[in-house]
Amino acid sequence: YALTLPHESETDVLDDAKLKPLGGSVADPMSMWVLGPNMVPDEDVNIQKPIERGYGYGPAKLVFEVNNGTVRDPLARVRMRVTDLEKSISFYESLGMKLHQKRAHLLDEPFDTRLTAIMGFGENEHDSGNIELIYVYNTKELDLGERFRQLSVSTKNVTAAVERMTEDGYKFFKEPAKLDSIDTEVAALRDPDGYVVVLVKEEDFMNEIAEAASPDAAAVTAE
């Protein structure tokens, strides 16, 4: 799994002197890469897109990428390996996401050749944070490990979202219900590869944030 963090000018964040005191390290220094054409949207086969990017490790050895791209949100993408790209695309479309980009990465090493899809809730890739689904050639199963907890998605109506996804053939292991501790309505299911996806009622979540930020909550914490 990886996070993508765009920085127009602050690409010097990949510096061991800055990362090591925080429990991180540089995995691959900033360098220029050239991306090929997209399949979605359809682009000329000869197109080339230069991008400066590098990779680092966080305290739990989760990988993050820093690049000189620009999106509205500081967190550009959450990357997730998958075993069947089309099944995963269909799942996240049922969740309400749009397919913004699909690309084949034909690399020097055949075993590392991959297909990727960028999806999100914005009108385009640069409008909001996204997920990037990555299928590496000949991947038949994944070890999800213990580093990925869940992907939480807010919705105005949890029950309606559950009904829609159930009609699309997806099964929930947690039906819509309020969490006792925070009075927030949630429902949960797994995507085709077993990643947990939690639907959270937007109004409840905003109330939860407001309550946590209230002076009364701060006073209880201080005590």
XYZ file of C-alpha atoms in Angstrom, residues 1 25 35 60 74 81 87 98 110 144 180 220 222:
13
model
C 0.000 0.000 0.000
C 13.539 6.916 5.812
C 4.725 8.043 -17.950
C 5.343 1.379 10.119
C -2.742 17.245 -0.063
C -2.839 -3.906 -4.917
C -13.739 -6.594 -10.613
C -15.682 7.441 -11.046
C 8.165 -8.375 -17.439
C -3.163 -7.977 3.170
C -22.630 2.720 20.776
C -12.602 16.324 29.856
C -7.390 17.814 30.213
